[in-house]
Amino acid sequence: MSEGQFEADKAIHAVSSSFCPKPHAWGQYRDSDIPTYFLVADFREIGQQPPDAIRFTSQLADFHKRSVSPTGKFGFHITTCHGKAAQLTDLWDDSWESLYRKQLEHTFEADKQKHPDWPEFEFRKKLVLEKCVPRLLNPLQSEGRNIKPCLVHGNIWDQNTATDMETGEPFVFDGSAFYAHNEYELGNWRDPRHRLGSKTYIRNYKRRFPAKDEWDSRNLLYSLRFNTCAATLIPGSNYREQYVSLLPRGCTLLMHGGFSVFEDVGKLCSRICPDDLAAFRSDTHQAGPGSDSREEEMEEEEEEEEEEKEEEEEKSD
């Protein structure tokens, strides 16, 4: 894990020395009963977190644009980690669709190993891999279209980005880097628990690195990797579960920010492959008490979201 962070931060620093503290060394302590590791890097005094939206997103977009994959492919030369979870990064692939599917499948499998069996969730995850990933990512690299492999930090959130107290410049640390579609970086910002998810950060980033068609659906797809990983790493979290209205009577559930991976997966499938999702519900009758009304609420919420986005785009134009 320490070696992965060292290589990630080294790669980020090589592209933009002001955007990430320079790492100098990593290793393992010799005299320790429990394996203990260290990483030595330049010291930066942390100020405002997260940094100013305009300055931060400008530097992030510039960092993405200036980065160059050493192989011209997506991936990385070593395994990097999201928290304690090893990411599937130590491979190279010409196809972003192919690499992201492998990575998301790897994350879904870790979720399956940790949590109880949940047939409907497993079916939804299968639809995402088989239907949503190719539908949303294949068009990026087909019929003459292409995207550049950009170096991404890989796990930017409020607490690993900050303002340098000495220079006043924004910077990032604790990298989980690999070469990816630049939009992947913003997948973690979709969760309302992050202040980086505010419209100001996202709108300003998109002004400096214009988004392609179906940006919101891809953002939802990319968010699944971050949030599923969080569900496996954070003890007692309910990030993957349904809303209270879908649970059996008598159960209680604390939701963080009003979302769940289960519902986000369902929302994505409703956009891309609604017939497959409806067929599963019809065949298995696994939708719990109150689910019909909740599904109707989700459809109404999504329509409202689309209307708001259209209004925002008209104003920005």
PDB file of C-alpha atoms in Angstrom:
ATOM      1  CA  MET A   1       0.000   0.000   0.000  1.00  0.00           C
ATOM      2  CA  SER A   2       2.814   2.432   0.902  1.00  0.00           C
ATOM      3  CA  GLU A   3       4.715   1.603  -2.276  1.00  0.00           C
ATOM      4  CA  GLY A   4       1.582   2.201  -4.339  1.00  0.00           C
ATOM      5  CA  GLN A   5       1.024   5.600  -2.726  1.00  0.00           C
ATOM      6  CA  PHE A   6       4.697   6.477  -3.207  1.00  0.00           C
ATOM      7  CA  GLU A   7       4.515   5.673  -6.931  1.00  0.00           C
ATOM      8  CA  ALA A   8       1.173   7.461  -7.287  1.00  0.00           C
ATOM      9  CA  ASP A   9       2.348  10.660  -5.587  1.00  0.00           C
ATOM     10  CA  LYS A  10       5.634  10.524  -7.527  1.00  0.00           C
ATOM     11  CA  ALA A  11       3.740  10.369 -10.823  1.00  0.00           C
ATOM     12  CA  ILE A  12       1.437  13.258  -9.832  1.00  0.00           C
ATOM     13  CA  HIS A  13       4.384  15.368  -8.639  1.00  0.00           C
ATOM     14  CA  ALA A  14       6.228  14.712 -11.905  1.00  0.00           C
ATOM     15  CA  VAL A  15       3.355  16.270 -13.864  1.00  0.00           C
ATOM     16  CA  SER A  16       2.812  19.208 -11.500  1.00  0.00           C
ATOM     17  CA  SER A  17       5.311  19.767  -8.684  1.00  0.00           C
ATOM     18  CA  SER A  18       3.088  22.308  -6.917  1.00  0.00           C
ATOM     19  CA  PHE A  19       0.027  20.072  -7.031  1.00  0.00           C
ATOM     20  CA  CYS A  20       1.397  17.235  -4.867  1.00  0.00           C
ATOM     21  CA  PRO A  21       4.130  17.019  -2.181  1.00  0.00           C
ATOM     22  CA  LYS A  22       7.258  15.297  -3.459  1.00  0.00           C
ATOM     23  CA  PRO A  23       7.634  11.777  -1.998  1.00  0.00           C
ATOM     24  CA  HIS A  24      11.192  10.768  -1.088  1.00  0.00           C
ATOM     25  CA  ALA A  25      11.093   7.223   0.257  1.00  0.00           C
ATOM     26  CA  TRP A  26       8.958   4.422   1.615  1.00  0.00           C
ATOM     27  CA  GLY A  27       9.781   1.276   3.544  1.00  0.00           C
ATOM     28  CA  GLN A  28       9.062  -1.088   6.417  1.00  0.00           C
ATOM     29  CA  TYR A  29      10.197  -0.704  10.009  1.00  0.00           C
ATOM     30  CA  ARG A  30      12.636  -3.467  10.994  1.00  0.00           C
ATOM     31  CA  ASP A  31      11.803  -3.593  14.714  1.00  0.00           C
ATOM     32  CA  SER A  32       8.044  -4.059  14.832  1.00  0.00           C
ATOM     33  CA  ASP A  33       5.931  -7.045  15.877  1.00  0.00           C
ATOM     34  CA  ILE A  34       3.183  -5.926  13.486  1.00  0.00           C
ATOM     35  CA  PRO A  35       4.225  -5.095   9.903  1.00  0.00           C
ATOM     36  CA  THR A  36       4.456  -1.293   9.907  1.00  0.00           C
ATOM     37  CA  TYR A  37       5.351   0.926   6.963  1.00  0.00           C
ATOM     38  CA  PHE A  38       6.348   4.543   6.422  1.00  0.00           C
ATOM     39  CA  LEU A  39       6.341   7.102   3.628  1.00  0.00           C
ATOM     40  CA  VAL A  40       8.503  10.248   3.671  1.00  0.00           C
ATOM     41  CA  ALA A  41       7.390  13.288   1.665  1.00  0.00           C
ATOM     42  CA  ASP A  42       7.761  17.064   1.653  1.00  0.00           C
ATOM     43  CA  PHE A  43       5.809  18.799   4.398  1.00  0.00           C
ATOM     44  CA  ARG A  44       2.940  21.096   3.441  1.00  0.00           C
ATOM     45  CA  GLU A  45       0.927  22.916   6.106  1.00  0.00           C
ATOM     46  CA  ILE A  46      -2.755  22.280   5.469  1.00  0.00           C
ATOM     47  CA  GLY A  47      -5.101  25.237   5.176  1.00  0.00           C
ATOM     48  CA  GLN A  48      -8.619  25.378   3.793  1.00  0.00           C
ATOM     49  CA  GLN A  49     -10.174  22.012   2.907  1.00  0.00           C
ATOM     50  CA  PRO A  50     -11.334  21.642   0.241  1.00  0.00           C
ATOM     51  CA  PRO A  51      -9.570  24.515  -1.551  1.00  0.00           C
ATOM     52  CA  ASP A  52     -11.182  27.362  -3.470  1.00  0.00           C
ATOM     53  CA  ALA A  53     -13.369  25.877  -6.201  1.00  0.00           C
ATOM     54  CA  ILE A  54     -12.111  27.904  -9.149  1.00  0.00           C
ATOM     55  CA  ARG A  55      -8.399  27.639  -8.364  1.00  0.00           C
ATOM     56  CA  PHE A  56      -8.585  23.953  -7.476  1.00  0.00           C
ATOM     57  CA  THR A  57     -10.610  22.794 -10.479  1.00  0.00           C
ATOM     58  CA  SER A  58      -8.462  24.900 -12.819  1.00  0.00           C
ATOM     59  CA  GLN A  59      -5.315  23.174 -11.575  1.00  0.00           C
ATOM     60  CA  LEU A  60      -6.946  19.760 -11.607  1.00  0.00           C
ATOM     61  CA  ALA A  61      -8.092  20.147 -15.218  1.00  0.00           C
ATOM     62  CA  ASP A  62      -4.647  21.439 -16.215  1.00  0.00           C
ATOM     63  CA  PHE A  63      -3.021  18.472 -14.456  1.00  0.00           C
ATOM     64  CA  HIS A  64      -5.247  16.053 -16.358  1.00  0.00           C
ATOM     65  CA  LYS A  65      -4.527  17.726 -19.690  1.00  0.00           C
ATOM     66  CA  ARG A  66      -0.748  17.819 -19.218  1.00  0.00           C
ATOM     67  CA  SER A  67      -0.363  14.226 -18.040  1.00  0.00           C
ATOM     68  CA  VAL A  68       0.865  11.666 -20.593  1.00  0.00           C
ATOM     69  CA  SER A  69       0.580   7.890 -20.264  1.00  0.00           C
ATOM     70  CA  PRO A  70       4.036   6.304 -20.718  1.00  0.00           C
ATOM     71  CA  THR A  71       2.497   3.495 -22.771  1.00  0.00           C
ATOM     72  CA  GLY A  72      -0.316   5.464 -24.404  1.00  0.00           C
ATOM     73  CA  LYS A  73      -2.713   3.111 -22.610  1.00  0.00           C
ATOM     74  CA  PHE A  74      -4.987   3.103 -19.572  1.00  0.00           C
ATOM     75  CA  GLY A  75      -3.704   1.573 -16.332  1.00  0.00           C
ATOM     76  CA  PHE A  76      -0.580   1.879 -14.190  1.00  0.00           C
ATOM     77  CA  HIS A  77       2.699   0.074 -13.572  1.00  0.00           C
ATOM     78  CA  ILE A  78       1.878  -0.962  -9.998  1.00  0.00           C
ATOM     79  CA  THR A  79      -1.077  -1.663  -7.722  1.00  0.00           C
ATOM     80  CA  THR A  80      -2.433   1.408  -5.951  1.00  0.00           C
ATOM     81  CA  CYS A  81      -4.989   1.396  -3.151  1.00  0.00           C
ATOM     82  CA  HIS A  82      -8.281   3.079  -2.329  1.00  0.00           C
ATOM     83  CA  GLY A  83      -7.865   3.283   1.438  1.00  0.00           C
ATOM     84  CA  LYS A  84      -6.828  -0.262   2.380  1.00  0.00           C
ATOM     85  CA  ALA A  85      -8.448  -1.811  -0.675  1.00  0.00           C
ATOM     86  CA  ALA A  86      -6.114  -2.791  -3.509  1.00  0.00           C
ATOM     87  CA  GLN A  87      -7.297  -1.451  -6.853  1.00  0.00           C
ATOM     88  CA  LEU A  88      -6.921  -3.326 -10.110  1.00  0.00           C
ATOM     89  CA  THR A  89      -4.451  -0.878 -11.623  1.00  0.00           C
ATOM     90  CA  ASP A  90      -1.310  -2.902 -12.399  1.00  0.00           C
ATOM     91  CA  LEU A  91      -2.149  -3.607 -16.040  1.00  0.00           C
ATOM     92  CA  TRP A  92      -2.296  -1.710 -19.325  1.00  0.00           C
ATOM     93  CA  ASP A  93      -5.240  -1.656 -21.714  1.00  0.00           C
ATOM     94  CA  ASP A  94      -5.944   0.222 -24.941  1.00  0.00           C
ATOM     95  CA  SER A  95      -9.657   0.211 -24.109  1.00  0.00           C
ATOM     96  CA  TRP A  96     -11.025   2.315 -21.244  1.00  0.00           C
ATOM     97  CA  GLU A  97     -14.266   0.317 -21.422  1.00  0.00           C
ATOM     98  CA  SER A  98     -12.322  -2.915 -20.928  1.00  0.00           C
ATOM     99  CA  LEU A  99     -10.195  -1.630 -18.057  1.00  0.00           C
ATOM    100  CA  TYR A 100     -13.035   0.026 -16.182  1.00  0.00           C
ATOM    101  CA  ARG A 101     -15.208  -3.069 -16.440  1.00  0.00           C
ATOM    102  CA  LYS A 102     -12.397  -5.176 -14.932  1.00  0.00           C
ATOM    103  CA  GLN A 103     -11.916  -2.651 -12.139  1.00  0.00           C
ATOM    104  CA  LEU A 104     -15.620  -2.359 -11.334  1.00  0.00           C
ATOM    105  CA  GLU A 105     -16.048  -6.146 -11.416  1.00  0.00           C
ATOM    106  CA  HIS A 106     -13.100  -6.424  -9.007  1.00  0.00           C
ATOM    107  CA  THR A 107     -14.803  -3.953  -6.636  1.00  0.00           C
ATOM    108  CA  PHE A 108     -18.179  -5.709  -6.931  1.00  0.00           C
ATOM    109  CA  GLU A 109     -16.523  -9.034  -6.105  1.00  0.00           C
ATOM    110  CA  ALA A 110     -14.966  -7.577  -2.948  1.00  0.00           C
ATOM    111  CA  ASP A 111     -18.424  -6.369  -1.924  1.00  0.00           C
ATOM    112  CA  LYS A 112     -19.887  -9.829  -2.533  1.00  0.00           C
ATOM    113  CA  GLN A 113     -17.205 -11.508  -0.423  1.00  0.00           C
ATOM    114  CA  LYS A 114     -17.848  -9.221   2.555  1.00  0.00           C
ATOM    115  CA  HIS A 115     -21.638  -8.918   2.619  1.00  0.00           C
ATOM    116  CA  PRO A 116     -24.577 -11.361   2.782  1.00  0.00           C
ATOM    117  CA  ASP A 117     -26.067 -12.710  -0.418  1.00  0.00           C
ATOM    118  CA  TRP A 118     -28.512 -10.295  -2.052  1.00  0.00           C
ATOM    119  CA  PRO A 119     -29.891 -11.678  -5.360  1.00  0.00           C
ATOM    120  CA  GLU A 120     -31.449  -8.463  -6.662  1.00  0.00           C
ATOM    121  CA  PHE A 121     -28.325  -6.441  -5.972  1.00  0.00           C
ATOM    122  CA  GLU A 122     -26.193  -9.096  -7.691  1.00  0.00           C
ATOM    123  CA  PHE A 123     -28.507  -8.994 -10.716  1.00  0.00           C
ATOM    124  CA  ARG A 124     -28.290  -5.207 -10.880  1.00  0.00           C
ATOM    125  CA  LYS A 125     -24.487  -5.348 -10.684  1.00  0.00           C
ATOM    126  CA  LYS A 126     -24.482  -7.861 -13.537  1.00  0.00           C
ATOM    127  CA  LEU A 127     -26.627  -5.515 -15.644  1.00  0.00           C
ATOM    128  CA  VAL A 128     -24.220  -2.669 -14.970  1.00  0.00           C
ATOM    129  CA  LEU A 129     -21.246  -4.729 -16.150  1.00  0.00           C
ATOM    130  CA  GLU A 130     -22.944  -6.301 -19.166  1.00  0.00           C
ATOM    131  CA  LYS A 131     -25.219  -3.494 -20.336  1.00  0.00           C
ATOM    132  CA  CYS A 132     -24.346  -0.118 -18.788  1.00  0.00           C
ATOM    133  CA  VAL A 133     -20.556  -0.199 -19.092  1.00  0.00           C
ATOM    134  CA  PRO A 134     -20.466  -0.966 -22.836  1.00  0.00           C
ATOM    135  CA  ARG A 135     -23.413   1.323 -23.575  1.00  0.00           C
ATOM    136  CA  LEU A 136     -21.777   4.334 -21.882  1.00  0.00           C
ATOM    137  CA  LEU A 137     -18.047   3.754 -22.428  1.00  0.00           C
ATOM    138  CA  ASN A 138     -17.753   2.073 -25.819  1.00  0.00           C
ATOM    139  CA  PRO A 139     -18.920   5.210 -27.706  1.00  0.00           C
ATOM    140  CA  LEU A 140     -15.963   7.121 -26.245  1.00  0.00           C
ATOM    141  CA  GLN A 141     -13.557   5.057 -28.385  1.00  0.00           C
ATOM    142  CA  SER A 142     -15.529   4.044 -31.466  1.00  0.00           C
ATOM    143  CA  GLU A 143     -16.527   5.436 -34.864  1.00  0.00           C
ATOM    144  CA  GLY A 144     -13.497   7.712 -34.968  1.00  0.00           C
ATOM    145  CA  ARG A 145     -13.895   9.028 -31.414  1.00  0.00           C
ATOM    146  CA  ASN A 146     -11.138   8.742 -28.834  1.00  0.00           C
ATOM    147  CA  ILE A 147     -10.214   9.820 -25.317  1.00  0.00           C
ATOM    148  CA  LYS A 148      -6.813  10.461 -23.823  1.00  0.00           C
ATOM    149  CA  PRO A 149      -5.534   8.351 -20.897  1.00  0.00           C
ATOM    150  CA  CYS A 150      -5.136  10.994 -18.177  1.00  0.00           C
ATOM    151  CA  LEU A 151      -3.304  10.532 -14.917  1.00  0.00           C
ATOM    152  CA  VAL A 152      -5.892  10.789 -12.136  1.00  0.00           C
ATOM    153  CA  HIS A 153      -5.317  11.093  -8.407  1.00  0.00           C
ATOM    154  CA  GLY A 154      -7.875   8.310  -8.059  1.00  0.00           C
ATOM    155  CA  ASN A 155      -9.570   9.182  -4.774  1.00  0.00           C
ATOM    156  CA  ILE A 156      -9.974  12.933  -4.357  1.00  0.00           C
ATOM    157  CA  TRP A 157     -12.286  13.933  -1.517  1.00  0.00           C
ATOM    158  CA  ASP A 158     -12.483  16.788   0.982  1.00  0.00           C
ATOM    159  CA  GLN A 159      -9.741  15.520   3.319  1.00  0.00           C
ATOM    160  CA  ASN A 160      -6.937  14.704   0.881  1.00  0.00           C
ATOM    161  CA  THR A 161      -6.955  18.017  -0.914  1.00  0.00           C
ATOM    162  CA  ALA A 162      -6.098  21.317   0.716  1.00  0.00           C
ATOM    163  CA  THR A 163      -4.747  24.849   0.413  1.00  0.00           C
ATOM    164  CA  ASP A 164      -1.012  25.248   1.060  1.00  0.00           C
ATOM    165  CA  MET A 165      -0.688  27.708   3.957  1.00  0.00           C
ATOM    166  CA  GLU A 166       2.614  29.046   2.633  1.00  0.00           C
ATOM    167  CA  THR A 167       1.813  29.519  -1.062  1.00  0.00           C
ATOM    168  CA  GLY A 168      -1.997  29.715  -1.018  1.00  0.00           C
ATOM    169  CA  GLU A 169      -2.091  27.143  -3.822  1.00  0.00           C
ATOM    170  CA  PRO A 170      -4.339  24.058  -3.830  1.00  0.00           C
ATOM    171  CA  PHE A 171      -2.714  20.635  -3.658  1.00  0.00           C
ATOM    172  CA  VAL A 172      -3.583  16.946  -3.309  1.00  0.00           C
ATOM    173  CA  PHE A 173      -1.959  14.049  -1.452  1.00  0.00           C
ATOM    174  CA  ASP A 174      -2.498  10.371  -0.557  1.00  0.00           C
ATOM    175  CA  GLY A 175      -2.723   9.348  -4.227  1.00  0.00           C
ATOM    176  CA  SER A 176      -4.401   6.254  -5.669  1.00  0.00           C
ATOM    177  CA  ALA A 177      -3.276   7.117  -9.170  1.00  0.00           C
ATOM    178  CA  PHE A 178      -3.584   5.449 -12.542  1.00  0.00           C
ATOM    179  CA  TYR A 179      -4.240   6.542 -16.140  1.00  0.00           C
ATOM    180  CA  ALA A 180      -7.974   6.780 -16.776  1.00  0.00           C
ATOM    181  CA  HIS A 181     -10.726   8.781 -18.445  1.00  0.00           C
ATOM    182  CA  ASN A 182     -10.429  12.218 -16.848  1.00  0.00           C
ATOM    183  CA  GLU A 183     -14.136  12.189 -15.896  1.00  0.00           C
ATOM    184  CA  TYR A 184     -13.492   9.226 -13.587  1.00  0.00           C
ATOM    185  CA  GLU A 185     -11.840  11.626 -11.125  1.00  0.00           C
ATOM    186  CA  LEU A 186     -15.198  13.307 -10.413  1.00  0.00           C
ATOM    187  CA  GLY A 187     -17.059  10.070  -9.699  1.00  0.00           C
ATOM    188  CA  ASN A 188     -16.239  10.371  -6.008  1.00  0.00           C
ATOM    189  CA  TRP A 189     -17.762  13.850  -5.878  1.00  0.00           C
ATOM    190  CA  ARG A 190     -21.284  12.665  -6.673  1.00  0.00           C
ATOM    191  CA  ASP A 191     -21.851  11.541  -3.092  1.00  0.00           C
ATOM    192  CA  PRO A 192     -23.529  14.380  -1.136  1.00  0.00           C
ATOM    193  CA  ARG A 193     -21.296  13.678   1.868  1.00  0.00           C
ATOM    194  CA  HIS A 194     -18.456  15.412   0.000  1.00  0.00           C
ATOM    195  CA  ARG A 195     -18.320  19.212  -0.235  1.00  0.00           C
ATOM    196  CA  LEU A 196     -16.438  18.765  -3.520  1.00  0.00           C
ATOM    197  CA  GLY A 197     -19.748  17.557  -4.919  1.00  0.00           C
ATOM    198  CA  SER A 198     -21.169  21.067  -4.927  1.00  0.00           C
ATOM    199  CA  LYS A 199     -22.223  22.397  -8.314  1.00  0.00           C
ATOM    200  CA  THR A 200     -19.534  25.090  -8.124  1.00  0.00           C
ATOM    201  CA  TYR A 201     -16.657  22.580  -8.230  1.00  0.00           C
ATOM    202  CA  ILE A 202     -18.199  20.403 -10.917  1.00  0.00           C
ATOM    203  CA  ARG A 203     -19.358  23.284 -13.119  1.00  0.00           C
ATOM    204  CA  ASN A 204     -15.942  24.966 -13.018  1.00  0.00           C
ATOM    205  CA  TYR A 205     -14.089  21.749 -13.808  1.00  0.00           C
ATOM    206  CA  LYS A 206     -16.351  21.119 -16.811  1.00  0.00           C
ATOM    207  CA  ARG A 207     -15.699  24.642 -18.078  1.00  0.00           C
ATOM    208  CA  ARG A 208     -11.972  23.894 -18.176  1.00  0.00           C
ATOM    209  CA  PHE A 209     -12.253  20.314 -19.436  1.00  0.00           C
ATOM    210  CA  PRO A 210     -15.510  20.198 -21.438  1.00  0.00           C
ATOM    211  CA  ALA A 211     -17.665  17.131 -20.867  1.00  0.00           C
ATOM    212  CA  LYS A 212     -18.819  14.745 -23.556  1.00  0.00           C
ATOM    213  CA  ASP A 213     -22.424  13.635 -24.132  1.00  0.00           C
ATOM    214  CA  GLU A 214     -24.113  11.615 -21.343  1.00  0.00           C
ATOM    215  CA  TRP A 215     -21.738  13.006 -18.730  1.00  0.00           C
ATOM    216  CA  ASP A 216     -24.180  12.544 -15.853  1.00  0.00           C
ATOM    217  CA  SER A 217     -24.806   8.860 -16.571  1.00  0.00           C
ATOM    218  CA  ARG A 218     -21.078   8.199 -16.797  1.00  0.00           C
ATOM    219  CA  ASN A 219     -20.568  10.124 -13.559  1.00  0.00           C
ATOM    220  CA  LEU A 220     -23.149   7.875 -11.916  1.00  0.00           C
ATOM    221  CA  LEU A 221     -21.371   4.813 -13.350  1.00  0.00           C
ATOM    222  CA  TYR A 222     -17.984   6.008 -12.059  1.00  0.00           C
ATOM    223  CA  SER A 223     -19.416   6.801  -8.617  1.00  0.00           C
ATOM    224  CA  LEU A 224     -20.351   3.141  -8.153  1.00  0.00           C
ATOM    225  CA  ARG A 225     -16.712   2.115  -7.833  1.00  0.00           C
ATOM    226  CA  PHE A 226     -15.998   4.680  -5.130  1.00  0.00           C
ATOM    227  CA  ASN A 227     -19.153   4.063  -3.113  1.00  0.00           C
ATOM    228  CA  THR A 228     -19.083   0.268  -3.358  1.00  0.00           C
ATOM    229  CA  CYS A 229     -15.486   0.394  -2.151  1.00  0.00           C
ATOM    230  CA  ALA A 230     -16.518   2.644   0.742  1.00  0.00           C
ATOM    231  CA  ALA A 231     -19.230   0.136   1.656  1.00  0.00           C
ATOM    232  CA  THR A 232     -16.604  -2.597   2.023  1.00  0.00           C
ATOM    233  CA  LEU A 233     -14.071  -0.466   3.908  1.00  0.00           C
ATOM    234  CA  ILE A 234     -16.109   1.506   6.436  1.00  0.00           C
ATOM    235  CA  PRO A 235     -17.322  -0.628   9.368  1.00  0.00           C
ATOM    236  CA  GLY A 236     -21.046  -0.292   9.980  1.00  0.00           C
ATOM    237  CA  SER A 237     -21.709   1.807   6.901  1.00  0.00           C
ATOM    238  CA  ASN A 238     -24.995   1.387   5.076  1.00  0.00           C
ATOM    239  CA  TYR A 239     -23.804   2.738   1.756  1.00  0.00           C
ATOM    240  CA  ARG A 240     -24.954  -0.312  -0.199  1.00  0.00           C
ATOM    241  CA  GLU A 241     -28.380  -0.811   1.426  1.00  0.00           C
ATOM    242  CA  GLN A 242     -31.856   0.281   0.417  1.00  0.00           C
ATOM    243  CA  TYR A 243     -33.771   3.215   1.820  1.00  0.00           C
ATOM    244  CA  VAL A 244     -35.793   2.687   4.988  1.00  0.00           C
ATOM    245  CA  SER A 245     -39.037   2.459   2.983  1.00  0.00           C
ATOM    246  CA  LEU A 246     -37.760  -0.668   1.214  1.00  0.00           C
ATOM    247  CA  LEU A 247     -36.761  -2.562   4.364  1.00  0.00           C
ATOM    248  CA  PRO A 248     -38.931  -5.044   6.270  1.00  0.00           C
ATOM    249  CA  ARG A 249     -41.086  -3.519   8.987  1.00  0.00           C
ATOM    250  CA  GLY A 250     -39.212  -2.937  12.225  1.00  0.00           C
ATOM    251  CA  CYS A 251     -35.791  -2.412  10.613  1.00  0.00           C
ATOM    252  CA  THR A 252     -34.000   0.885  10.942  1.00  0.00           C
ATOM    253  CA  LEU A 253     -31.264   2.306   8.779  1.00  0.00           C
ATOM    254  CA  LEU A 254     -29.056   5.359   8.983  1.00  0.00           C
ATOM    255  CA  MET A 255     -28.367   6.746   5.527  1.00  0.00           C
ATOM    256  CA  HIS A 256     -25.336   8.940   4.873  1.00  0.00           C
ATOM    257  CA  GLY A 257     -26.384  11.815   2.649  1.00  0.00           C
ATOM    258  CA  GLY A 258     -29.554  10.123   1.404  1.00  0.00           C
ATOM    259  CA  PHE A 259     -28.131   7.709  -1.151  1.00  0.00           C
ATOM    260  CA  SER A 260     -27.320   4.020  -1.457  1.00  0.00           C
ATOM    261  CA  VAL A 261     -25.283   2.020  -3.935  1.00  0.00           C
ATOM    262  CA  PHE A 262     -28.266  -0.280  -4.434  1.00  0.00           C
ATOM    263  CA  GLU A 263     -30.497   2.575  -5.548  1.00  0.00           C
ATOM    264  CA  ASP A 264     -27.766   4.202  -7.630  1.00  0.00           C
ATOM    265  CA  VAL A 265     -27.234   0.923  -9.471  1.00  0.00           C
ATOM    266  CA  GLY A 266     -30.995   0.746  -9.984  1.00  0.00           C
ATOM    267  CA  LYS A 267     -31.134   4.322 -11.242  1.00  0.00           C
ATOM    268  CA  LEU A 268     -28.391   3.622 -13.791  1.00  0.00           C
ATOM    269  CA  CYS A 269     -30.085   0.429 -14.987  1.00  0.00           C
ATOM    270  CA  SER A 270     -33.383   2.308 -15.270  1.00  0.00           C
ATOM    271  CA  ARG A 271     -31.697   4.713 -17.678  1.00  0.00           C
ATOM    272  CA  ILE A 272     -29.802   2.156 -19.777  1.00  0.00           C
ATOM    273  CA  CYS A 273     -31.668  -1.157 -19.594  1.00  0.00           C
ATOM    274  CA  PRO A 274     -35.084  -0.581 -17.954  1.00  0.00           C
ATOM    275  CA  ASP A 275     -36.705  -3.630 -19.557  1.00  0.00           C
ATOM    276  CA  ASP A 276     -34.137  -6.012 -18.035  1.00  0.00           C
ATOM    277  CA  LEU A 277     -34.610  -4.465 -14.619  1.00  0.00           C
ATOM    278  CA  ALA A 278     -38.404  -4.663 -14.852  1.00  0.00           C
ATOM    279  CA  ALA A 279     -38.271  -8.284 -16.006  1.00  0.00           C
ATOM    280  CA  PHE A 280     -36.252  -9.311 -12.948  1.00  0.00           C
ATOM    281  CA  ARG A 281     -38.721  -7.665 -10.591  1.00  0.00           C
ATOM    282  CA  SER A 282     -41.617  -9.293 -12.383  1.00  0.00           C
ATOM    283  CA  ASP A 283     -40.046 -12.771 -12.375  1.00  0.00           C
ATOM    284  CA  THR A 284     -38.800 -12.847  -8.797  1.00  0.00           C
ATOM    285  CA  HIS A 285     -41.321 -10.597  -6.979  1.00  0.00           C
ATOM    286  CA  GLN A 286     -38.488  -9.426  -4.718  1.00  0.00           C
ATOM    287  CA  ALA A 287     -39.506  -5.802  -4.492  1.00  0.00           C
ATOM    288  CA  GLY A 288     -40.394  -5.284  -0.834  1.00  0.00           C
ATOM    289  CA  PRO A 289     -43.284  -3.440   0.830  1.00  0.00           C
ATOM    290  CA  GLY A 290     -43.541   0.128  -0.350  1.00  0.00           C
ATOM    291  CA  SER A 291     -41.147  -0.438  -3.250  1.00  0.00           C
ATOM    292  CA  ASP A 292     -43.639   0.557  -5.949  1.00  0.00           C
ATOM    293  CA  SER A 293     -44.160   3.965  -4.393  1.00  0.00           C
ATOM    294  CA  ARG A 294     -40.422   4.405  -3.859  1.00  0.00           C
ATOM    295  CA  GLU A 295     -39.697   3.500  -7.493  1.00  0.00           C
ATOM    296  CA  GLU A 296     -42.246   6.104  -8.585  1.00  0.00           C
ATOM    297  CA  GLU A 297     -40.562   8.656  -6.308  1.00  0.00           C
ATOM    298  CA  MET A 298     -37.178   7.806  -7.861  1.00  0.00           C
ATOM    299  CA  GLU A 299     -38.553   8.338 -11.373  1.00  0.00           C
ATOM    300  CA  GLU A 300     -40.034  11.696 -10.359  1.00  0.00           C
ATOM    301  CA  GLU A 301     -36.752  12.721  -8.688  1.00  0.00           C
ATOM    302  CA  GLU A 302     -34.786  11.785 -11.789  1.00  0.00           C
ATOM    303  CA  GLU A 303     -37.131  13.802 -14.014  1.00  0.00           C
ATOM    304  CA  GLU A 304     -36.677  16.794 -11.700  1.00  0.00           C
ATOM    305  CA  GLU A 305     -32.880  16.347 -11.801  1.00  0.00           C
ATOM    306  CA  GLU A 306     -32.905  16.282 -15.605  1.00  0.00           C
ATOM    307  CA  GLU A 307     -35.016  19.449 -15.721  1.00  0.00           C
ATOM    308  CA  GLU A 308     -32.637  21.223 -13.314  1.00  0.00           C
ATOM    309  CA  LYS A 309     -29.628  20.207 -15.416  1.00  0.00           C
ATOM    310  CA  GLU A 310     -31.259  21.465 -18.594  1.00  0.00           C
ATOM    311  CA  GLU A 311     -32.015  24.798 -16.894  1.00  0.00           C
ATOM    312  CA  GLU A 312     -28.382  25.070 -15.672  1.00  0.00           C
ATOM    313  CA  GLU A 313     -27.029  24.328 -19.151  1.00  0.00           C
ATOM    314  CA  GLU A 314     -29.291  26.976 -20.667  1.00  0.00           C
ATOM    315  CA  LYS A 315     -28.079  29.538 -18.101  1.00  0.00           C
ATOM    316  CA  SER A 316     -24.387  28.667 -18.669  1.00  0.00           C
ATOM    317  CA  ASP A 317     -24.871  28.994 -22.448  1.00  0.00           C
TER     318      ASP A 317
END
